[in-house]
Structure formats: C-alpha cells, structure tokens
PDB file of C-alpha atoms and ligand atoms in Angstrom:
ATOM      1  CA  UNK A   1       0.000   0.000   0.000  1.00  0.00           C
ATOM      2  CA  UNK A   2       1.398   3.393  -1.023  1.00  0.00           C
ATOM      3  CA  UNK A   3       1.153   6.025   1.695  1.00  0.00           C
ATOM      4  CA  UNK A   4       3.066   8.720   3.509  1.00  0.00           C
ATOM      5  CA  UNK A   5       2.331  10.128   6.935  1.00  0.00           C
ATOM      6  CA  UNK A   6       5.093  12.747   7.009  1.00  0.00           C
ATOM      7  CA  UNK A   7       4.331  15.774   4.829  1.00  0.00           C
ATOM      8  CA  UNK A   8       5.274  19.455   5.141  1.00  0.00           C
ATOM      9  CA  UNK A   9       3.111  22.048   3.367  1.00  0.00           C
ATOM     10  CA  UNK A  10       3.218  25.848   3.268  1.00  0.00           C
ATOM     11  CA  UNK A  11       1.724  25.866   6.786  1.00  0.00           C
ATOM     12  CA  UNK A  12       5.336  25.304   7.930  1.00  0.00           C
ATOM     13  CA  UNK A  13       8.443  24.928   5.736  1.00  0.00           C
ATOM     14  CA  UNK A  14       6.885  23.033   2.814  1.00  0.00           C
ATOM     15  CA  UNK A  15       6.576  24.488  -0.681  1.00  0.00           C
ATOM     16  CA  UNK A  16       2.870  24.209  -1.564  1.00  0.00           C
ATOM     17  CA  UNK A  17      -0.639  24.081  -0.133  1.00  0.00           C
ATOM     18  CA  UNK A  18      -1.921  20.745   1.269  1.00  0.00           C
ATOM     19  CA  UNK A  19      -4.300  20.251  -1.682  1.00  0.00           C
ATOM     20  CA  UNK A  20      -1.330  20.176  -4.101  1.00  0.00           C
ATOM     21  CA  UNK A  21       0.094  17.218  -2.172  1.00  0.00           C
ATOM     22  CA  UNK A  22      -3.286  15.464  -2.108  1.00  0.00           C
ATOM     23  CA  UNK A  23      -3.566  15.749  -5.887  1.00  0.00           C
ATOM     24  CA  UNK A  24       0.000  14.477  -6.366  1.00  0.00           C
ATOM     25  CA  UNK A  25      -0.745  11.542  -4.032  1.00  0.00           C
ATOM     26  CA  UNK A  26      -3.869  10.636  -6.026  1.00  0.00           C
ATOM     27  CA  UNK A  27      -1.926  10.843  -9.319  1.00  0.00           C
ATOM     28  CA  UNK A  28       0.727   8.509  -7.912  1.00  0.00           C
ATOM     29  CA  UNK A  29      -1.832   5.957  -6.695  1.00  0.00           C
ATOM     30  CA  UNK A  30      -1.493   6.573  -2.957  1.00  0.00           C
ATOM     31  CA  UNK A  31      -4.138   5.132  -0.627  1.00  0.00           C
ATOM     32  CA  UNK A  32      -3.465   7.583   2.199  1.00  0.00           C
ATOM     33  CA  UNK A  33      -1.612  10.781   2.995  1.00  0.00           C
ATOM     34  CA  UNK A  34      -0.990  12.348   6.388  1.00  0.00           C
ATOM     35  CA  UNK A  35       0.070  15.942   6.965  1.00  0.00           C
ATOM     36  CA  UNK A  36       2.567  16.757   9.709  1.00  0.00           C
ATOM     37  CA  UNK A  37       3.378  20.423   9.915  1.00  0.00           C
ATOM     38  CA  UNK A  38       6.087  21.219  12.427  1.00  0.00           C
ATOM     39  CA  UNK A  39       4.116  21.941  15.607  1.00  0.00           C
ATOM     40  CA  UNK A  40       4.283  25.557  16.821  1.00  0.00           C
ATOM     41  CA  UNK A  41       7.376  26.441  18.828  1.00  0.00           C
ATOM     42  CA  UNK A  42       7.344  29.063  21.586  1.00  0.00           C
ATOM     43  CA  UNK A  43       9.377  31.457  19.437  1.00  0.00           C
ATOM     44  CA  UNK A  44       9.389  31.988  15.690  1.00  0.00           C
ATOM     45  CA  UNK A  45      11.909  29.625  14.141  1.00  0.00           C
ATOM     46  CA  UNK A  46      11.066  30.335  10.506  1.00  0.00           C
ATOM     47  CA  UNK A  47      10.323  26.650   9.867  1.00  0.00           C
ATOM     48  CA  UNK A  48       7.720  25.670  12.479  1.00  0.00           C
ATOM     49  CA  UNK A  49       4.026  26.532  12.096  1.00  0.00           C
ATOM     50  CA  UNK A  50       2.947  29.774  13.727  1.00  0.00           C
ATOM     51  CA  UNK A  51       0.565  29.188  16.680  1.00  0.00           C
ATOM     52  CA  UNK A  52      -2.134  31.346  15.117  1.00  0.00           C
ATOM     53  CA  UNK A  53      -2.129  29.088  12.020  1.00  0.00           C
ATOM     54  CA  UNK A  54      -2.917  25.876  13.894  1.00  0.00           C
ATOM     55  CA  UNK A  55      -6.720  26.028  13.709  1.00  0.00           C
ATOM     56  CA  UNK A  56      -6.633  27.055  10.026  1.00  0.00           C
ATOM     57  CA  UNK A  57      -4.287  24.104   9.362  1.00  0.00           C
ATOM     58  CA  UNK A  58      -6.656  21.645  11.016  1.00  0.00           C
ATOM     59  CA  UNK A  59      -9.664  23.199   9.240  1.00  0.00           C
ATOM     60  CA  UNK A  60      -7.990  23.112   5.809  1.00  0.00           C
ATOM     61  CA  UNK A  61      -7.159  19.428   6.058  1.00  0.00           C
ATOM     62  CA  UNK A  62     -10.621  18.642   7.415  1.00  0.00           C
ATOM     63  CA  UNK A  63     -12.127  20.200   4.261  1.00  0.00           C
ATOM     64  CA  UNK A  64      -9.752  18.203   2.054  1.00  0.00           C
ATOM     65  CA  UNK A  65     -10.709  14.967   3.853  1.00  0.00           C
ATOM     66  CA  UNK A  66     -14.314  15.570   2.884  1.00  0.00           C
ATOM     67  CA  UNK A  67     -13.620  16.816  -0.644  1.00  0.00           C
ATOM     68  CA  UNK A  68     -11.434  13.834  -1.600  1.00  0.00           C
ATOM     69  CA  UNK A  69     -13.039  11.151   0.586  1.00  0.00           C
ATOM     70  CA  UNK A  70     -13.859   8.881  -2.333  1.00  0.00           C
ATOM     71  CA  UNK A  71     -10.346   9.035  -3.753  1.00  0.00           C
ATOM     72  CA  UNK A  72      -7.845   8.995  -0.897  1.00  0.00           C
ATOM     73  CA  UNK A  73      -7.740   8.899   2.894  1.00  0.00           C
ATOM     74  CA  UNK A  74      -6.305  12.052   4.464  1.00  0.00           C
ATOM     75  CA  UNK A  75      -5.076  12.419   8.046  1.00  0.00           C
ATOM     76  CA  UNK A  76      -4.145  15.400  10.188  1.00  0.00           C
ATOM     77  CA  UNK A  77      -0.923  15.027  12.112  1.00  0.00           C
ATOM     78  CA  UNK A  78       1.803  17.141  13.635  1.00  0.00           C
ATOM     79  CA  UNK A  79       5.550  16.639  13.761  1.00  0.00           C
ATOM     80  CA  UNK A  80       6.101  17.580  17.375  1.00  0.00           C
ATOM     81  CA  UNK A  81       9.410  18.556  18.870  1.00  0.00           C
ATOM     82  CA  UNK A  82      10.673  17.202  22.150  1.00  0.00           C
ATOM     83  CA  UNK A  83      12.977  19.233  24.382  1.00  0.00           C
ATOM     84  CA  UNK A  84      12.853  20.028  28.113  1.00  0.00           C
ATOM     85  CA  UNK A  85       9.382  21.426  28.931  1.00  0.00           C
ATOM     86  CA  UNK A  86       8.123  21.104  25.350  1.00  0.00           C
ATOM     87  CA  UNK A  87       4.395  21.327  24.786  1.00  0.00           C
ATOM     88  CA  UNK A  88       2.385  18.130  24.410  1.00  0.00           C
ATOM     89  CA  UNK A  89       0.150  18.214  21.313  1.00  0.00           C
ATOM     90  CA  UNK A  90      -0.913  14.556  21.321  1.00  0.00           C
ATOM     91  CA  UNK A  91      -4.476  15.177  22.457  1.00  0.00           C
ATOM     92  CA  UNK A  92      -4.947  18.462  20.645  1.00  0.00           C
ATOM     93  CA  UNK A  93      -8.493  18.542  19.174  1.00  0.00           C
ATOM     94  CA  UNK A  94      -8.556  17.588  15.492  1.00  0.00           C
ATOM     95  CA  UNK A  95      -5.124  15.947  15.492  1.00  0.00           C
ATOM     96  CA  UNK A  96      -5.227  12.284  14.373  1.00  0.00           C
ATOM     97  CA  UNK A  97      -1.627  11.361  15.245  1.00  0.00           C
ATOM     98  CA  UNK A  98       1.820  12.736  15.997  1.00  0.00           C
ATOM     99  CA  UNK A  99       5.325  12.071  14.772  1.00  0.00           C
ATOM    100  CA  UNK A 100       7.692  12.758  17.652  1.00  0.00           C
ATOM    101  CA  UNK A 101      11.069  14.188  16.667  1.00  0.00           C
ATOM    102  CA  UNK A 102      14.077  15.741  18.338  1.00  0.00           C
ATOM    103  CA  UNK A 103      15.520  18.688  16.396  1.00  0.00           C
ATOM    104  CA  UNK A 104      16.685  20.976  19.206  1.00  0.00           C
ATOM    105  CA  UNK A 105      19.231  20.859  21.979  1.00  0.00           C
ATOM    106  CA  UNK A 106      19.129  23.652  24.536  1.00  0.00           C
ATOM    107  CA  UNK A 107      22.255  25.750  24.963  1.00  0.00           C
ATOM    108  CA  UNK A 108      21.888  26.712  28.615  1.00  0.00           C
ATOM    109  CA  UNK A 109      24.932  28.974  28.711  1.00  0.00           C
ATOM    110  CA  UNK A 110      23.528  31.225  25.983  1.00  0.00           C
ATOM    111  CA  UNK A 111      19.824  30.492  26.597  1.00  0.00           C
ATOM    112  CA  UNK A 112      19.126  29.437  23.012  1.00  0.00           C
ATOM    113  CA  UNK A 113      18.022  26.364  21.093  1.00  0.00           C
ATOM    114  CA  UNK A 114      20.268  24.953  18.362  1.00  0.00           C
ATOM    115  CA  UNK A 115      19.242  22.307  15.826  1.00  0.00           C
ATOM    116  CA  UNK A 116      21.000  18.988  15.354  1.00  0.00           C
ATOM    117  CA  UNK A 117      19.840  18.696  11.746  1.00  0.00           C
ATOM    118  CA  UNK A 118      20.249  22.310  10.644  1.00  0.00           C
ATOM    119  CA  UNK A 119      23.033  23.913   8.606  1.00  0.00           C
ATOM    120  CA  UNK A 120      26.589  22.592   9.248  1.00  0.00           C
ATOM    121  CA  UNK A 121      27.754  25.785  10.971  1.00  0.00           C
ATOM    122  CA  UNK A 122      24.853  25.612  13.431  1.00  0.00           C
ATOM    123  CA  UNK A 123      25.828  22.008  14.205  1.00  0.00           C
ATOM    124  CA  UNK A 124      29.446  23.088  14.780  1.00  0.00           C
ATOM    125  CA  UNK A 125      28.239  25.928  16.986  1.00  0.00           C
ATOM    126  CA  UNK A 126      26.179  23.470  19.054  1.00  0.00           C
ATOM    127  CA  UNK A 127      29.107  21.055  19.328  1.00  0.00           C
ATOM    128  CA  UNK A 128      31.519  23.755  20.442  1.00  0.00           C
ATOM    129  CA  UNK A 129      29.250  25.836  22.631  1.00  0.00           C
ATOM    130  CA  UNK A 130      27.380  23.116  24.530  1.00  0.00           C
ATOM    131  CA  UNK A 131      29.704  20.110  24.341  1.00  0.00           C
ATOM    132  CA  UNK A 132      33.204  21.621  24.141  1.00  0.00           C
ATOM    133  CA  UNK A 133      33.780  19.732  20.887  1.00  0.00           C
ATOM    134  CA  UNK A 134      32.872  16.314  22.348  1.00  0.00           C
ATOM    135  CA  UNK A 135      30.771  14.750  19.571  1.00  0.00           C
ATOM    136  CA  UNK A 136      29.980  11.624  21.588  1.00  0.00           C
ATOM    137  CA  UNK A 137      28.419  13.778  24.318  1.00  0.00           C
ATOM    138  CA  UNK A 138      26.311  15.580  21.708  1.00  0.00           C
ATOM    139  CA  UNK A 139      25.137  12.339  20.097  1.00  0.00           C
ATOM    140  CA  UNK A 140      24.302  10.768  23.468  1.00  0.00           C
ATOM    141  CA  UNK A 141      22.399  13.877  24.533  1.00  0.00           C
ATOM    142  CA  UNK A 142      20.366  13.684  21.315  1.00  0.00           C
ATOM    143  CA  UNK A 143      19.464  10.032  21.918  1.00  0.00           C
ATOM    144  CA  UNK A 144      18.795  10.613  25.626  1.00  0.00           C
ATOM    145  CA  UNK A 145      16.301  13.315  24.656  1.00  0.00           C
ATOM    146  CA  UNK A 146      14.661  10.830  22.276  1.00  0.00           C
ATOM    147  CA  UNK A 147      14.433   8.247  25.080  1.00  0.00           C
ATOM    148  CA  UNK A 148      12.920  10.861  27.383  1.00  0.00           C
ATOM    149  CA  UNK A 149      10.305  11.682  24.719  1.00  0.00           C
ATOM    150  CA  UNK A 150       9.358   8.032  24.253  1.00  0.00           C
ATOM    151  CA  UNK A 151       9.100   7.507  27.999  1.00  0.00           C
ATOM    152  CA  UNK A 152       7.125  10.627  28.851  1.00  0.00           C
ATOM    153  CA  UNK A 153       5.239  11.653  25.665  1.00  0.00           C
ATOM    154  CA  UNK A 154       5.209   8.581  23.420  1.00  0.00           C
ATOM    155  CA  UNK A 155       4.125   9.639  19.911  1.00  0.00           C
ATOM    156  CA  UNK A 156       2.503   7.333  17.340  1.00  0.00           C
ATOM    157  CA  UNK A 157       5.624   7.427  15.188  1.00  0.00           C
ATOM    158  CA  UNK A 158       9.263   8.082  16.105  1.00  0.00           C
ATOM    159  CA  UNK A 159      10.577  10.565  13.520  1.00  0.00           C
ATOM    160  CA  UNK A 160      13.885  10.205  11.619  1.00  0.00           C
ATOM    161  CA  UNK A 161      15.476   8.179  14.428  1.00  0.00           C
ATOM    162  CA  UNK A 162      19.140   8.804  13.575  1.00  0.00           C
ATOM    163  CA  UNK A 163      18.848  12.313  12.092  1.00  0.00           C
ATOM    164  CA  UNK A 164      21.947  13.123  14.164  1.00  0.00           C
ATOM    165  CA  UNK A 165      23.956  11.601  11.278  1.00  0.00           C
ATOM    166  CA  UNK A 166      22.781  14.324   8.891  1.00  0.00           C
ATOM    167  CA  UNK A 167      25.819  16.523   9.573  1.00  0.00           C
ATOM    168  CA  UNK A 168      28.192  13.572   9.823  1.00  0.00           C
ATOM    169  CA  UNK A 169      29.007  12.917   6.163  1.00  0.00           C
ATOM    170  CA  UNK A 170      32.306  11.052   5.818  1.00  0.00           C
ATOM    171  CA  UNK A 171      32.221  10.299   9.580  1.00  0.00           C
ATOM    172  CA  UNK A 172      33.406  13.814  10.280  1.00  0.00           C
ATOM    173  CA  UNK A 173      32.367  13.725  13.954  1.00  0.00           C
ATOM    174  CA  UNK A 174      31.614  10.125  14.916  1.00  0.00           C
ATOM    175  CA  UNK A 175      31.564   6.585  13.584  1.00  0.00           C
ATOM    176  CA  UNK A 176      28.312   4.619  13.633  1.00  0.00           C
ATOM    177  CA  UNK A 177      30.215   1.336  13.940  1.00  0.00           C
ATOM    178  CA  UNK A 178      31.659   2.307  17.336  1.00  0.00           C
ATOM    179  CA  UNK A 179      30.317   0.257  20.205  1.00  0.00           C
ATOM    180  CA  UNK A 180      29.076   3.211  22.281  1.00  0.00           C
ATOM    181  CA  UNK A 181      26.992   4.412  19.319  1.00  0.00           C
ATOM    182  CA  UNK A 182      25.506   0.961  18.714  1.00  0.00           C
ATOM    183  CA  UNK A 183      24.711   0.560  22.406  1.00  0.00           C
ATOM    184  CA  UNK A 184      22.936   3.895  22.511  1.00  0.00           C
ATOM    185  CA  UNK A 185      20.790   3.064  19.464  1.00  0.00           C
ATOM    186  CA  UNK A 186      19.930  -0.333  20.965  1.00  0.00           C
ATOM    187  CA  UNK A 187      18.853   1.364  24.192  1.00  0.00           C
ATOM    188  CA  UNK A 188      16.503   3.596  22.164  1.00  0.00           C
ATOM    189  CA  UNK A 189      15.078   0.625  20.248  1.00  0.00           C
ATOM    190  CA  UNK A 190      14.381  -1.280  23.482  1.00  0.00           C
ATOM    191  CA  UNK A 191      12.236   1.527  24.862  1.00  0.00           C
ATOM    192  CA  UNK A 192      10.525   1.941  21.471  1.00  0.00           C
ATOM    193  CA  UNK A 193       9.581  -1.721  21.524  1.00  0.00           C
ATOM    194  CA  UNK A 194       8.423  -1.504  25.130  1.00  0.00           C
ATOM    195  CA  UNK A 195       6.115   1.421  24.284  1.00  0.00           C
ATOM    196  CA  UNK A 196       4.945  -0.139  20.991  1.00  0.00           C
ATOM    197  CA  UNK A 197       5.955   2.883  18.903  1.00  0.00           C
ATOM    198  CA  UNK A 198       6.209   2.729  15.117  1.00  0.00           C
ATOM    199  CA  UNK A 199       9.557   3.743  13.625  1.00  0.00           C
ATOM    200  CA  UNK A 200       9.425   5.601  10.350  1.00  0.00           C
ATOM    201  CA  UNK A 201      11.641   4.714   7.433  1.00  0.00           C
ATOM    202  CA  UNK A 202      12.295   8.272   6.299  1.00  0.00           C
ATOM    203  CA  UNK A 203      13.511   8.867   2.741  1.00  0.00           C
ATOM    204  CA  UNK A 204      13.631  12.667   3.139  1.00  0.00           C
ATOM    205  CA  UNK A 205      17.346  12.956   3.960  1.00  0.00           C
ATOM    206  CA  UNK A 206      18.469  10.814   1.065  1.00  0.00           C
ATOM    207  CA  UNK A 207      16.047  12.270  -1.472  1.00  0.00           C
ATOM    208  CA  UNK A 208      17.285  15.771  -0.636  1.00  0.00           C
ATOM    209  CA  UNK A 209      20.918  14.659  -0.867  1.00  0.00           C
ATOM    210  CA  UNK A 210      21.847  15.151   2.798  1.00  0.00           C
ATOM    211  CA  UNK A 211      22.587  11.548   3.659  1.00  0.00           C
ATOM    212  CA  UNK A 212      23.865   8.460   1.852  1.00  0.00           C
ATOM    213  CA  UNK A 213      21.297   6.267   3.594  1.00  0.00           C
ATOM    214  CA  UNK A 214      17.728   6.604   4.748  1.00  0.00           C
ATOM    215  CA  UNK A 215      16.868   7.277   8.371  1.00  0.00           C
ATOM    216  CA  UNK A 216      17.532   4.933  10.069  1.00  0.00           C
ATOM    217  CA  UNK A 217      20.686   3.349   8.658  1.00  0.00           C
ATOM    218  CA  UNK A 218      20.511  -0.186   7.303  1.00  0.00           C
ATOM    219  CA  UNK A 219      22.224  -1.812  10.311  1.00  0.00           C
ATOM    220  CA  UNK A 220      19.573  -0.224  12.548  1.00  0.00           C
ATOM    221  CA  UNK A 221      16.839  -1.486  10.236  1.00  0.00           C
ATOM    222  CA  UNK A 222      18.217  -4.998  10.693  1.00  0.00           C
ATOM    223  CA  UNK A 223      17.881  -4.639  14.477  1.00  0.00           C
ATOM    224  CA  UNK A 224      14.363  -3.249  14.075  1.00  0.00           C
ATOM    225  CA  UNK A 225      13.410  -6.311  12.023  1.00  0.00           C
ATOM    226  CA  UNK A 226      14.966  -8.678  14.565  1.00  0.00           C
ATOM    227  CA  UNK A 227      13.117  -6.939  17.395  1.00  0.00           C
ATOM    228  CA  UNK A 228       9.863  -6.989  15.408  1.00  0.00           C
ATOM    229  CA  UNK A 229       9.291  -3.251  15.820  1.00  0.00           C
ATOM    230  CA  UNK A 230       6.624  -1.892  13.429  1.00  0.00           C
ATOM    231  CA  UNK A 231       7.737   0.468  10.662  1.00  0.00           C
ATOM    232  CA  UNK A 232       6.074   2.900   8.265  1.00  0.00           C
ATOM    233  CA  UNK A 233       7.554   4.230   5.030  1.00  0.00           C
ATOM    234  CA  UNK A 234       7.465   8.053   4.956  1.00  0.00           C
ATOM    235  CA  UNK A 235       8.904  10.567   2.502  1.00  0.00           C
ATOM    236  CA  UNK A 236       9.067  13.667   4.772  1.00  0.00           C
ATOM    237  CA  UNK A 237       8.212  15.602   1.585  1.00  0.00           C
ATOM    238  CA  UNK A 238       8.488  19.380   1.469  1.00  0.00           C
ATOM    239  CA  UNK A 239       7.209  19.499  -2.142  1.00  0.00           C
ATOM    240  CA  UNK A 240       4.394  17.508  -3.861  1.00  0.00           C
ATOM    241  CA  UNK A 241       6.852  16.072  -6.407  1.00  0.00           C
ATOM    242  CA  UNK A 242       8.767  14.383  -3.595  1.00  0.00           C
ATOM    243  CA  UNK A 243       5.994  12.448  -1.873  1.00  0.00           C
ATOM    244  CA  UNK A 244       7.328   9.124  -3.196  1.00  0.00           C
ATOM    245  CA  UNK A 245      10.992  10.062  -3.460  1.00  0.00           C
ATOM    246  CA  UNK A 246      13.283   7.063  -3.156  1.00  0.00           C
ATOM    247  CA  UNK A 247      10.296   4.784  -2.418  1.00  0.00           C
ATOM    248  CA  UNK A 248      11.123   2.073  -4.966  1.00  0.00           C
ATOM    249  CA  UNK A 249      14.715   1.826  -3.660  1.00  0.00           C
ATOM    250  CA  UNK A 250      13.496   1.852  -0.049  1.00  0.00           C
ATOM    251  CA  UNK A 251      11.020  -0.951  -0.735  1.00  0.00           C
ATOM    252  CA  UNK A 252      13.771  -3.077  -2.263  1.00  0.00           C
ATOM    253  CA  UNK A 253      15.972  -2.575   0.805  1.00  0.00           C
ATOM    254  CA  UNK A 254      13.121  -3.297   3.231  1.00  0.00           C
ATOM    255  CA  UNK A 255      12.153  -6.494   1.422  1.00  0.00           C
ATOM    256  CA  UNK A 256      15.786  -7.638   1.254  1.00  0.00           C
ATOM    257  CA  UNK A 257      16.014  -7.159   5.025  1.00  0.00           C
ATOM    258  CA  UNK A 258      12.918  -9.310   5.556  1.00  0.00           C
ATOM    259  CA  UNK A 259      10.217  -6.697   6.118  1.00  0.00           C
ATOM    260  CA  UNK A 260       6.857  -7.733   4.676  1.00  0.00           C
ATOM    261  CA  UNK A 261       4.480  -5.276   6.398  1.00  0.00           C
ATOM    262  CA  UNK A 262       4.242  -1.669   7.459  1.00  0.00           C
ATOM    263  CA  UNK A 263       1.981  -0.147  10.111  1.00  0.00           C
ATOM    264  CA  UNK A 264      -0.317   2.504   8.682  1.00  0.00           C
ATOM    265  CA  UNK A 265      -3.243   4.622   9.777  1.00  0.00           C
ATOM    266  CA  UNK A 266      -6.060   3.377   7.564  1.00  0.00           C
ATOM    267  CA  UNK A 267      -9.826   3.389   7.994  1.00  0.00           C
ATOM    268  CA  UNK A 268      -9.204   5.371  11.152  1.00  0.00           C
ATOM    269  CA  UNK A 269      -7.014   2.829  12.935  1.00  0.00           C
ATOM    270  CA  UNK A 270      -3.386   1.742  13.000  1.00  0.00           C
ATOM    271  CA  UNK A 271      -2.980  -1.585  11.267  1.00  0.00           C
ATOM    272  CA  UNK A 272      -0.358  -3.743   9.587  1.00  0.00           C
ATOM    273  CA  UNK A 273      -0.609  -3.943   5.797  1.00  0.00           C
ATOM    274  CA  UNK A 274       1.610  -5.512   3.169  1.00  0.00           C
ATOM    275  CA  UNK A 275       4.458  -3.317   1.981  1.00  0.00           C
TER     276      UNK A 275
HETATM  277 ZN1  LIG B   1      11.931  16.491  11.347  1.00  0.00          ZN
HETATM  278 ZN1  LIG B   2       9.621  16.450   8.843  1.00  0.00          ZN
END
C-alpha cells in the first residue's frame, strides 16, 4: 500500500498548499496521505508553524478529507518537537496522530536552542558551545532526549530516528560502527519496543541529498526487524513532487532485510498492511 504520513506544506516549511500534495498523491496511486506540519514552537523559528495558524491548518485538512473522501484517505498530524518542557500536542483537538522528533538541543549557557539537523555551521556551533567539541556527548544527549520523549510523551511514530547523522558525512564527527553508538541506538530501540511505537523509514534525507542512507541506517533497520518493531515508510516531503521520493529503492531494501508489512493509519485505525 502506497502512503506517507510525514508531509510538510506551506503551513510550515513546505513548498505548496496541502491540496497540491493530495492531488500528487492521487496521481501517484497513494491510498493515504498524512500531513505533519512542524508543531508551533514558543518562538518563531522560521520553519515551524505559527501558533495562530494551527486552527486554520486543522480546518484546511478537514475540508480536504471531505472533498477527496472517495479518492484517498487524508489524516491530520503534527511533527512535534521534544525538548525540556516542550508542549504536548498529542491530544490536541482535530489531530489524528503525531510524529515525535528531536531537532533541538538547549544551549543553557547562551539560553538558546540549536538544531541537530540544521546547517553545518549551526551544528558546529552546538558542538563547540554546549559540548566543548565532544561529539559523543552531543550524540548521546540527542538520543537521551529521544528516550525521554518516548518515555514521557510517546508519539505514534518516532521521527527520523538517527537524524543526528545528517551533519556527519564522511564520519566527520563520529563513527556509527563504534560500540558506544551501537549501544545507545539499541537502548533507544528497546524503549521503542516496550512502548509499541512505530519507527518511520524516512527517505527525506536521502532524497534531498543530505545523507547516503535513509533514516535509520541499514544496520539499525536490521535490528528493528529482529526486534519486530513496526515500521512505516514516509517521505518527509516538502514538495508535492517528492511524496514518493526514493520509495522504490526503499522498498527493495526493506524487502531484502525481511520486512513484509508496514503499520499505517487506515480506515481510522493503525494496522499492519503488506508493503
Ligand atoms: Zn523532522
Ligand atoms: Zn519532517
């Protein structure tokens, strides 16, 4: 079944209006599409949805659900951010599901939030300012924040699990094969399994040329398969043309690794369907 539950429109940092993505999804034979604007942040980041847009966002997608109900299923989600004292949007009226992601680490010394998946100089700034250049400490802080999110505000889907590798091309800061890194990822997967969270296979990084592999990396996907953790294939599209970017390659990889099903929101409930 073709679907994506991770879509950014012009309500946040995406390129077009939600209807443009719905029409692209219908053209490409999708059965379902879910929208996940970046949930409002307490200051204007330039890429998260403004608070005052939230009800218009929910209303717009509600109208599209009705308008296209005989052609495609449409769901209203949010990509929520988790950081100390972040707002919980999981029960917000009109929201069908959430993707929980970690983008920010708080720089206490300078009272600011820096992104782990932003431009390379922001990553370097974060590494230097908060961690004194210790990349392992940065990576572990990222994963600890993810664990904290899954423990305290478990979302439906864990977003781009290893997005911390985005600024690590050529192993500039750390090496995923190191034992401490593997142990940390395994710790995250154990709590994900315990809480019965779905992990997304996110093609957004690779389709936009940031990473050589999807999120998560193939060795993590193998562990996910072994641990029988549910997955969902998502494109994290910021433009309607990209809603199935890298899907055929991703499907080949998933099938080679032994995945036969994905967990999707369909007919109003989460269920396992054939890939
Ligand atoms: Zn994200
Ligand atoms: Zn996203």
